[in-house]
PDB file of C-alpha atoms in Angstrom:
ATOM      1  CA  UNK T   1      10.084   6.146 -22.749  1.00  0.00           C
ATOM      2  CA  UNK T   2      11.257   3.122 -20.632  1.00  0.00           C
ATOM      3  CA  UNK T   3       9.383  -0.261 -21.025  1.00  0.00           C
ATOM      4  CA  UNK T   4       9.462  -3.713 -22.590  1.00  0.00           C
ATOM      5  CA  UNK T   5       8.336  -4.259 -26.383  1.00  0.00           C
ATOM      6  CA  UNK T   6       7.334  -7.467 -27.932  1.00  0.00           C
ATOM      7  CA  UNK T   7       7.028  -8.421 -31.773  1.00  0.00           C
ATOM      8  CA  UNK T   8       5.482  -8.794 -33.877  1.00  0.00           C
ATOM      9  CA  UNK T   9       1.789  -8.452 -32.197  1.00  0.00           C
ATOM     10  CA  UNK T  10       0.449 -11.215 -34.377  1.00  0.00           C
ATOM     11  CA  UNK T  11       2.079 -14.084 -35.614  1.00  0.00           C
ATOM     12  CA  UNK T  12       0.646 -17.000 -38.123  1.00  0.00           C
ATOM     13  CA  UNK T  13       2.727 -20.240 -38.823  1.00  0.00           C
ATOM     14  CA  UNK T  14       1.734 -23.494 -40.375  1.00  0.00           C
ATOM     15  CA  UNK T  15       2.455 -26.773 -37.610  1.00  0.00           C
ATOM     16  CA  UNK T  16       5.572 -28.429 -37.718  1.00  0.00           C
ATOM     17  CA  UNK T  17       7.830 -24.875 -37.722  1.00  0.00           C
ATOM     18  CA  UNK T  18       9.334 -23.021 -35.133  1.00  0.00           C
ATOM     19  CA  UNK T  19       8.737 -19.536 -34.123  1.00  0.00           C
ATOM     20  CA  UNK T  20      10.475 -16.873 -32.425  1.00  0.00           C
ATOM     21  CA  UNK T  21       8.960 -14.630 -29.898  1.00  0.00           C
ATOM     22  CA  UNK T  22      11.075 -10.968 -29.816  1.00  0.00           C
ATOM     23  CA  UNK T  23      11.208  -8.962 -25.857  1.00  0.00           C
ATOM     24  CA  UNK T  24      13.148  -6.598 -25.505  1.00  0.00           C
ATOM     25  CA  UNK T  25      13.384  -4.279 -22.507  1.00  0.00           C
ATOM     26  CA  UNK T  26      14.999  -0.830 -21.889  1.00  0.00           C
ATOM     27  CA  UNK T  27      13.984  -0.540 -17.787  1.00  0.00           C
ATOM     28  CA  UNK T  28      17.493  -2.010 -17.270  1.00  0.00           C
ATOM     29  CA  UNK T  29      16.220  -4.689 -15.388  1.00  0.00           C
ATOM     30  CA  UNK T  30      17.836  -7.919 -13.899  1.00  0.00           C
ATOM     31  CA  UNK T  31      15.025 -10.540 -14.280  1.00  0.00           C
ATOM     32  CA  UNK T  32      12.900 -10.944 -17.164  1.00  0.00           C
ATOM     33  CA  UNK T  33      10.240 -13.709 -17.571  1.00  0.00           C
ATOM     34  CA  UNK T  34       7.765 -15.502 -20.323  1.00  0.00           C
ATOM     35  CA  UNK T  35       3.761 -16.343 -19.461  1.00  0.00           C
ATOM     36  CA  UNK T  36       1.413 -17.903 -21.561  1.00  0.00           C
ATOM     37  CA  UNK T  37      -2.288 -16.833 -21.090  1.00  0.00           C
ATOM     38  CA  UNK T  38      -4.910 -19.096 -22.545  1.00  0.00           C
ATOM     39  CA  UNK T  39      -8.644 -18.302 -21.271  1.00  0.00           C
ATOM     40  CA  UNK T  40     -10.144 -19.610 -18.556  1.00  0.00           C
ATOM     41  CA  UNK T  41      -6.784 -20.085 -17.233  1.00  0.00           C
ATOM     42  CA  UNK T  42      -4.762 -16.979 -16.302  1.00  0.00           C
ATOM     43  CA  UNK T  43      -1.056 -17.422 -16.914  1.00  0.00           C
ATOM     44  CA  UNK T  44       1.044 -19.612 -16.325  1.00  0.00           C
ATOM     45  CA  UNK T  45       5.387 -19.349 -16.433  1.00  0.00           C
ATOM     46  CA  UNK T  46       7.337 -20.533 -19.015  1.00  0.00           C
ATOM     47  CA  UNK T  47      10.596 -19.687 -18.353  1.00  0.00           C
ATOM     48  CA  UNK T  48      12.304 -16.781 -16.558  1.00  0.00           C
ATOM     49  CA  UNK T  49      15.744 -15.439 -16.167  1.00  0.00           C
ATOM     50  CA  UNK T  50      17.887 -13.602 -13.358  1.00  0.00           C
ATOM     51  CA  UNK T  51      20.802 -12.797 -15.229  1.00  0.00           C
ATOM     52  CA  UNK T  52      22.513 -13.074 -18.288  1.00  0.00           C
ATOM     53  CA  UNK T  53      23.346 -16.278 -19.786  1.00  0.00           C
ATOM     54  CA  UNK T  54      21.428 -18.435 -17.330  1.00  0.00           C
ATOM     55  CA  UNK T  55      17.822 -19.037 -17.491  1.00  0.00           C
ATOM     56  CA  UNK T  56      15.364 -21.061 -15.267  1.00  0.00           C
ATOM     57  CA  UNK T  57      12.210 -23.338 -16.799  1.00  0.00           C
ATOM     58  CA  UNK T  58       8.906 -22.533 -15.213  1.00  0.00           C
ATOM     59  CA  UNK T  59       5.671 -24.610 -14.477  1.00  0.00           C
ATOM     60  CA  UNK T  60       5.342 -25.112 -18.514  1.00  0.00           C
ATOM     61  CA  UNK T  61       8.645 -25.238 -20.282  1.00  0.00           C
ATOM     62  CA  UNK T  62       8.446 -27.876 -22.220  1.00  0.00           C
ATOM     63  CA  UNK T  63       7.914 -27.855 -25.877  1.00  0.00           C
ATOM     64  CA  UNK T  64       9.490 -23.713 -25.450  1.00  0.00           C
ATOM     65  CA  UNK T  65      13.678 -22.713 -25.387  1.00  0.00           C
ATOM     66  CA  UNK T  66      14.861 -19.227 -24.581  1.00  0.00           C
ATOM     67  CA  UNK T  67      18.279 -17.316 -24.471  1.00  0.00           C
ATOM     68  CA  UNK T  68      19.145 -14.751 -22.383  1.00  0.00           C
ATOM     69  CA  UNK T  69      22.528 -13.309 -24.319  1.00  0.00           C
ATOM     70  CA  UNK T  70      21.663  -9.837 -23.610  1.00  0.00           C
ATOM     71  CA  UNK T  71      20.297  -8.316 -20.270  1.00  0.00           C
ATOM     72  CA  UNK T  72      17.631  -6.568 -22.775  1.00  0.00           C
ATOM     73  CA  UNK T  73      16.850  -9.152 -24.548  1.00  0.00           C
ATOM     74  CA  UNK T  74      15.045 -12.625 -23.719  1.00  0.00           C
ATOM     75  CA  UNK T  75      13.501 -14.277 -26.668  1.00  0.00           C
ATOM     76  CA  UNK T  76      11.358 -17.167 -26.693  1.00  0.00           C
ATOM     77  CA  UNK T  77      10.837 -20.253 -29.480  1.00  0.00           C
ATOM     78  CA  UNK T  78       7.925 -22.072 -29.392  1.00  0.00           C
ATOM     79  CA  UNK T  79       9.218 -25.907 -31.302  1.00  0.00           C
ATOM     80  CA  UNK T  80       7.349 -27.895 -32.609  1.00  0.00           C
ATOM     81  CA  UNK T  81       7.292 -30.273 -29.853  1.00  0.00           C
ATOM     82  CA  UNK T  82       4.642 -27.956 -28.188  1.00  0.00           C
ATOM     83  CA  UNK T  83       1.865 -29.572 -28.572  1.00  0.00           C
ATOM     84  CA  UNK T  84      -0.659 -26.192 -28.127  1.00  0.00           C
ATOM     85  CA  UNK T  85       1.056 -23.516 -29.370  1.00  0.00           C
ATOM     86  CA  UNK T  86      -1.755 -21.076 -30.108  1.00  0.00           C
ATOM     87  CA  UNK T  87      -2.065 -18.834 -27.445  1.00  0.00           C
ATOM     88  CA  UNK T  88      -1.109 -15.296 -26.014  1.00  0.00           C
ATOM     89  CA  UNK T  89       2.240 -14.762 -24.912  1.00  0.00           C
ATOM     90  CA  UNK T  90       3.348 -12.032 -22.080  1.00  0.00           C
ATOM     91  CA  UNK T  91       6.373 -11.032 -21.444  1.00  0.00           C
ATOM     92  CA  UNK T  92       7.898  -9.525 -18.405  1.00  0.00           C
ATOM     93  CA  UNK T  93      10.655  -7.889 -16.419  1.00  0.00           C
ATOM     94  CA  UNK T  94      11.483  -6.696 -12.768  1.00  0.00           C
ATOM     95  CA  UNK T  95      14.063  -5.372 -10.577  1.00  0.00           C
ATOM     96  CA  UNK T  96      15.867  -7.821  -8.072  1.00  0.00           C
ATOM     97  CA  UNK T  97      16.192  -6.428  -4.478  1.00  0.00           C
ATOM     98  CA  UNK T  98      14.495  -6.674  -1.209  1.00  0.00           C
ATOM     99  CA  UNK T  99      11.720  -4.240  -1.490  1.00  0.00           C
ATOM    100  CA  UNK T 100       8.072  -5.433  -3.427  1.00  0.00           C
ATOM    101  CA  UNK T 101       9.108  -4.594  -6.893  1.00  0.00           C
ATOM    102  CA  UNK T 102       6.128  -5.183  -9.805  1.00  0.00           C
ATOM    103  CA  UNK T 103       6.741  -7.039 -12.618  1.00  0.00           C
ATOM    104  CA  UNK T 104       6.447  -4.893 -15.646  1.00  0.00           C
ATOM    105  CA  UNK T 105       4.398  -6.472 -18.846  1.00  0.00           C
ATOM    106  CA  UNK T 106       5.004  -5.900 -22.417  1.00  0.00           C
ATOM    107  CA  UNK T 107       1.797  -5.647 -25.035  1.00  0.00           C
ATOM    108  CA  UNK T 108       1.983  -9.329 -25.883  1.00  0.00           C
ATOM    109  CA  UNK T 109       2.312 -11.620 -29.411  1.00  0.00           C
ATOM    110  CA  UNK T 110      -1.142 -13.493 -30.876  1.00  0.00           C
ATOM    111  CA  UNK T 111       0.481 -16.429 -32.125  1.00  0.00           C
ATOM    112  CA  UNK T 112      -1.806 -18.736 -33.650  1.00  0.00           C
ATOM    113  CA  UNK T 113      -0.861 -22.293 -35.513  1.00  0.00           C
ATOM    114  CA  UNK T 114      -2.583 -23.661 -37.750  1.00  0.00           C
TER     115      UNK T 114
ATOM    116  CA  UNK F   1       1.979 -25.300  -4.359  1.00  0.00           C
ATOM    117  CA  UNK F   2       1.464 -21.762  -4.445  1.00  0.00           C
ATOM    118  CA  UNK F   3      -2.770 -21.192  -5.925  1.00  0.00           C
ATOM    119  CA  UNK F   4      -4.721 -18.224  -6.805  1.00  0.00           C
ATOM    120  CA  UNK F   5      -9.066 -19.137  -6.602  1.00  0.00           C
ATOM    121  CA  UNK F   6     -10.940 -15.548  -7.639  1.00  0.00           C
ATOM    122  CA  UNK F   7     -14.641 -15.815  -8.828  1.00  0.00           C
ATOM    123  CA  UNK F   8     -16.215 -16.435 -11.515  1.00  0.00           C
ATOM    124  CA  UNK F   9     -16.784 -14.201 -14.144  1.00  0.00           C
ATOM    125  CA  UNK F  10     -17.702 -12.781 -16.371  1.00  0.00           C
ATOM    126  CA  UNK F  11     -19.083  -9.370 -14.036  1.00  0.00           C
ATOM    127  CA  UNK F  12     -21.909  -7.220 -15.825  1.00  0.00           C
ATOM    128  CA  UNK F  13     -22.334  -4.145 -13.466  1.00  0.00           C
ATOM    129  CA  UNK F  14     -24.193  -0.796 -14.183  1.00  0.00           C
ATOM    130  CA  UNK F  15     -22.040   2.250 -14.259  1.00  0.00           C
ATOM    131  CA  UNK F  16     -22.000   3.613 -10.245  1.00  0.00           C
ATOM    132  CA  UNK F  17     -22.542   0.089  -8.972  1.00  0.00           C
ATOM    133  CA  UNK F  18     -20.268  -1.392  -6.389  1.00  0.00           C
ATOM    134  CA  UNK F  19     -17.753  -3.785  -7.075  1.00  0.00           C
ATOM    135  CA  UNK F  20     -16.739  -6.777  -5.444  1.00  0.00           C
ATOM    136  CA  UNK F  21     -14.739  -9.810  -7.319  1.00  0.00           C
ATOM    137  CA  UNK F  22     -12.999 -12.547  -4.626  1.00  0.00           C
ATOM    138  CA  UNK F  23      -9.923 -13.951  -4.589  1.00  0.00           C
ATOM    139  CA  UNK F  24      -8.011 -16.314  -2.043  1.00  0.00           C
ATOM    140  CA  UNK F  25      -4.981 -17.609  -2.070  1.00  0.00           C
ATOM    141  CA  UNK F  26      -2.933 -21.084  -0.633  1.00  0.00           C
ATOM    142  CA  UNK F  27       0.791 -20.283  -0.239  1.00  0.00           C
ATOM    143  CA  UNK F  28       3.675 -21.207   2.160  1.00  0.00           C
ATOM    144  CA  UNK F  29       5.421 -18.352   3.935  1.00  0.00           C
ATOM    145  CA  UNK F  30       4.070 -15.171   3.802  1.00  0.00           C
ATOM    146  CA  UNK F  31       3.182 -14.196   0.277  1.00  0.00           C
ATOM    147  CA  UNK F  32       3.177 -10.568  -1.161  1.00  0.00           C
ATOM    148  CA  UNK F  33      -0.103 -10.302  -3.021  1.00  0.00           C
ATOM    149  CA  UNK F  34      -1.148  -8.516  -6.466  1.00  0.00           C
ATOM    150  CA  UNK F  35      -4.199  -7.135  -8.595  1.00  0.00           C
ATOM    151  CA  UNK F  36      -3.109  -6.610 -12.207  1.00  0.00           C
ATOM    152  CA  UNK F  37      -5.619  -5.240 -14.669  1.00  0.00           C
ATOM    153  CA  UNK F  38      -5.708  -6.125 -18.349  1.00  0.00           C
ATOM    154  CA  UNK F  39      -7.058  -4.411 -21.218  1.00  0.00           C
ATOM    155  CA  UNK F  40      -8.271  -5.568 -24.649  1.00  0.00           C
ATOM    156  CA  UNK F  41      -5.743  -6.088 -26.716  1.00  0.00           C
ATOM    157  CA  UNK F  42      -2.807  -5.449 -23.732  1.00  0.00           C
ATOM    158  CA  UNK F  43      -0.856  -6.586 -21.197  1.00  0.00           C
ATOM    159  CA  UNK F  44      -0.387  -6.372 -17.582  1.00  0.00           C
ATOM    160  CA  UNK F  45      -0.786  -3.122 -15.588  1.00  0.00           C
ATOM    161  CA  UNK F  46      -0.238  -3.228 -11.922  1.00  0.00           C
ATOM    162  CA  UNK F  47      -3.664  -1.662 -10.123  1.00  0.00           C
ATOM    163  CA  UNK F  48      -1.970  -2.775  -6.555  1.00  0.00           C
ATOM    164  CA  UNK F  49      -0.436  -4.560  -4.140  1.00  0.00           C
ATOM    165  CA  UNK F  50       0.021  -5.459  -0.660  1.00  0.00           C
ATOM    166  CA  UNK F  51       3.021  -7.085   1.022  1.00  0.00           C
ATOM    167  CA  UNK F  52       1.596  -7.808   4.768  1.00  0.00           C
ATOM    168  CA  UNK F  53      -1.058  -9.041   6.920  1.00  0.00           C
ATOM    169  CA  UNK F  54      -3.151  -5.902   7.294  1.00  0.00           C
ATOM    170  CA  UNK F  55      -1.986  -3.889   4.374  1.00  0.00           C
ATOM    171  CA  UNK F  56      -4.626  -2.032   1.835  1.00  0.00           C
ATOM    172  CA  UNK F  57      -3.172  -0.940  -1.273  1.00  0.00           C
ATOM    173  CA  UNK F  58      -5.097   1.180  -3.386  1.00  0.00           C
ATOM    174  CA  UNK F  59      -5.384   2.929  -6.720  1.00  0.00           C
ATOM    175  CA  UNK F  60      -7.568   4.528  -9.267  1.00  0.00           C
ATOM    176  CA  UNK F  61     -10.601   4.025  -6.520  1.00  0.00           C
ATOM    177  CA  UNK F  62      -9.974   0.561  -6.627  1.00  0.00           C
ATOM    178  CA  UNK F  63      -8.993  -1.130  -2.915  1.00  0.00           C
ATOM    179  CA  UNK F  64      -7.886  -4.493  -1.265  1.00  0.00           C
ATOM    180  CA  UNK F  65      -6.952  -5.750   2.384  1.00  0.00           C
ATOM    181  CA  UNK F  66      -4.258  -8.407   2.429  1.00  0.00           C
ATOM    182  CA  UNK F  67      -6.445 -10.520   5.703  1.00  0.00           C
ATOM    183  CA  UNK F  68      -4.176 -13.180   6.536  1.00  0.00           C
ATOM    184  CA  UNK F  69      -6.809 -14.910   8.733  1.00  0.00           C
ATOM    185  CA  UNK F  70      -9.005 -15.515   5.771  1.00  0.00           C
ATOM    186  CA  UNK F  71      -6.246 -15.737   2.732  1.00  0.00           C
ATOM    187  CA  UNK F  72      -8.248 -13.746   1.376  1.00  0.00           C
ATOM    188  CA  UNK F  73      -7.337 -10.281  -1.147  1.00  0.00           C
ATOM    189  CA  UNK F  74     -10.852  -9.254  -2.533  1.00  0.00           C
ATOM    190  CA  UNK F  75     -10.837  -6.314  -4.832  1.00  0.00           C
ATOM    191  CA  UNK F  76     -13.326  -3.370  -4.507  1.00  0.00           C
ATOM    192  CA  UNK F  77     -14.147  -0.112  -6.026  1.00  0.00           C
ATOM    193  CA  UNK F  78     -17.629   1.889  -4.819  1.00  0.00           C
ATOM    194  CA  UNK F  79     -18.512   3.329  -8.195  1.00  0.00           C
ATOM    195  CA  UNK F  80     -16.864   1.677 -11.192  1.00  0.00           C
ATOM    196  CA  UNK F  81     -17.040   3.432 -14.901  1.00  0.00           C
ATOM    197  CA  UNK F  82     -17.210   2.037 -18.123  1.00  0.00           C
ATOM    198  CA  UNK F  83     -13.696   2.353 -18.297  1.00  0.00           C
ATOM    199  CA  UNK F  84     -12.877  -0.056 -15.749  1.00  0.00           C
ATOM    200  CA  UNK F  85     -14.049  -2.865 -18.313  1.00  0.00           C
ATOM    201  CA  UNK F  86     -11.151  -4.888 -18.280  1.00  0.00           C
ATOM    202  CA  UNK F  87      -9.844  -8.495 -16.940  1.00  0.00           C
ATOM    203  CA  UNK F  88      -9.033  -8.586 -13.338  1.00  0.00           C
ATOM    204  CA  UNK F  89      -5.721 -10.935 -12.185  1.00  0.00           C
ATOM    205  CA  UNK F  90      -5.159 -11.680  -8.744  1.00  0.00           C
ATOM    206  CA  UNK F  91      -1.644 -12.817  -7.995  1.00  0.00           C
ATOM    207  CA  UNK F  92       0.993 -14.101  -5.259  1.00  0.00           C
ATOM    208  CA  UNK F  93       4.226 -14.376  -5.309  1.00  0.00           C
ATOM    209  CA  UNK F  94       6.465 -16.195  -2.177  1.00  0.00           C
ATOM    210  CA  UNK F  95       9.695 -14.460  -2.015  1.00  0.00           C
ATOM    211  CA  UNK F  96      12.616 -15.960  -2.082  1.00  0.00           C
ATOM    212  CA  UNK F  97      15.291 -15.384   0.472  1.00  0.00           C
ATOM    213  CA  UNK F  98      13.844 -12.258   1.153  1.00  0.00           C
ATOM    214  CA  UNK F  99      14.261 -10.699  -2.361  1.00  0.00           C
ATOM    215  CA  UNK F 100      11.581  -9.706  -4.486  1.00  0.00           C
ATOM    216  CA  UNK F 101      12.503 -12.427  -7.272  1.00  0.00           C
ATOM    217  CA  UNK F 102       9.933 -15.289  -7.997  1.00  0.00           C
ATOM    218  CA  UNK F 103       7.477 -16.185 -10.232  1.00  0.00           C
ATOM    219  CA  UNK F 104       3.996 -14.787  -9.792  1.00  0.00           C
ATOM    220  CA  UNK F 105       0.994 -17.438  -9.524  1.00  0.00           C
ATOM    221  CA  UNK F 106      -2.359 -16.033 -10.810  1.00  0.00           C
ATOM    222  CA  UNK F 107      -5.326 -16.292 -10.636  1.00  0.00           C
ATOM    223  CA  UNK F 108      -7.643 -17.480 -13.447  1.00  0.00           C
ATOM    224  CA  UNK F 109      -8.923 -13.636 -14.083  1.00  0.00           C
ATOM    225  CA  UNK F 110     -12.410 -12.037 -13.911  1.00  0.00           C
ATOM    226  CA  UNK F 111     -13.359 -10.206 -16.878  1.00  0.00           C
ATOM    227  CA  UNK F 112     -15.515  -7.067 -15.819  1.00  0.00           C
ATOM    228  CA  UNK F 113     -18.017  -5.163 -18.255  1.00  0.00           C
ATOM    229  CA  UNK F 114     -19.432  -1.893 -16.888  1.00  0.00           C
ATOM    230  CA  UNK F 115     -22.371  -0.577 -18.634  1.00  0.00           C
ATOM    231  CA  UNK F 116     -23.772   3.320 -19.438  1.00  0.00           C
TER     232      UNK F 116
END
């Protein structure tokens, strides 16, 4: 079964640490991207990528870092320069063309700092 | 920039009723437009999308008419079920050079509950 898998589904850490947010996708896709959802709000971008080894910063980047050394893999750390970490992250991947092509969501990580 | 306005939730509808929940848009260029449906506990599933002035797209009963005049993509089913309970995105993206890659603006969501 093709799709994209985040980990772990929940995540606790104390403030002050960093944390590492897992996506990994098997749809072989070019682009892959991190949102944040809060409610109220929708989503907003974080980062996204178009290819391997270069990465672009979104409408909220900072306070997050990613790495794109893989074209299946695109993990994100939250530092602990971000000042409102708890949240529900989304990540996302989709093919690059010319046609209308979705973006594809994984399940999503719970993190919550306390 | 690039906005996404859908109203206010939450929704409470009876099973059968008819279902209506807004959304317009402010973009530059001609955006392709998006409903995305989200489940407790999920992510994102793509319900439909439209990529022109004019264009329905439709799925699972559930409709929308991209109406440039208006910037306006409101989403509509006649008879929803309880198991269309679920938070409703509306979303744009501008494309970029012609290709499909670009971030996607949302929406603030509408979260739906359908009752027996």
């Amino acid at each position: 079964d093709g799709g994209i898998t985040q980990s772990p589904k929940y995540l606790f850490r104390k403030e002050g640490q960093n944390v590492t947010l897992s996506c990994e996708q098997n749809l072989n896709h070019d682009a892959m991207y991190w949102y944040r959802q809060d409610p109220g709000q929708g989503l907003r971008l974080i980062y996204y990528s178009q290819i391997v080894n270069d990465f672009q910063k979104g409408d909220i980047a900072e306070g997050y870092s990613v790495s794109r050394e893989k074209k299946e893999s695109f993990p994100l750390t939250v530092t602990s320069a971000q000042k409102n970490p708890t949240a529900f992250y989304l990540c996302a991947s989709s093919i690059i063309g010319t046609g209308t092509y979705e973006q594809y969501f994984g399940p999503g990580t719970r993190l919550t700092v306390t | 920039g690039d906005s996404v306005t859908q109203m206010e939730g939450p929704v409470t509808l009876s099973e059968e009723a008819f279902l209506t929940i807004n959304c317009t848009y402010t973009a530059t260029g001609y955006p392709s437009l998006f409903w995305y449906v989200q489940y407790p506990g999920e992510g994102l599933q793509l319900l439909l999308k439209a990529t022109k002035a004019d264009d329905k797209g439709s799925n699972k009963g559930f409709e929308a008419t991209y109406r440039k005049e208006t910037t306006s993509f409101h989403l509509e089913k006649g008879s929803v079920q309880v198991s269309d309970s679920a938070v409703y995105f509306c979303a744009l993206r501008t494309n970029a050079g012609g290709t499909s890659y670009g971030k996607l603006t949302f929406g603030q969501g509408t979260i739906l509950t359908v009752h027996p």
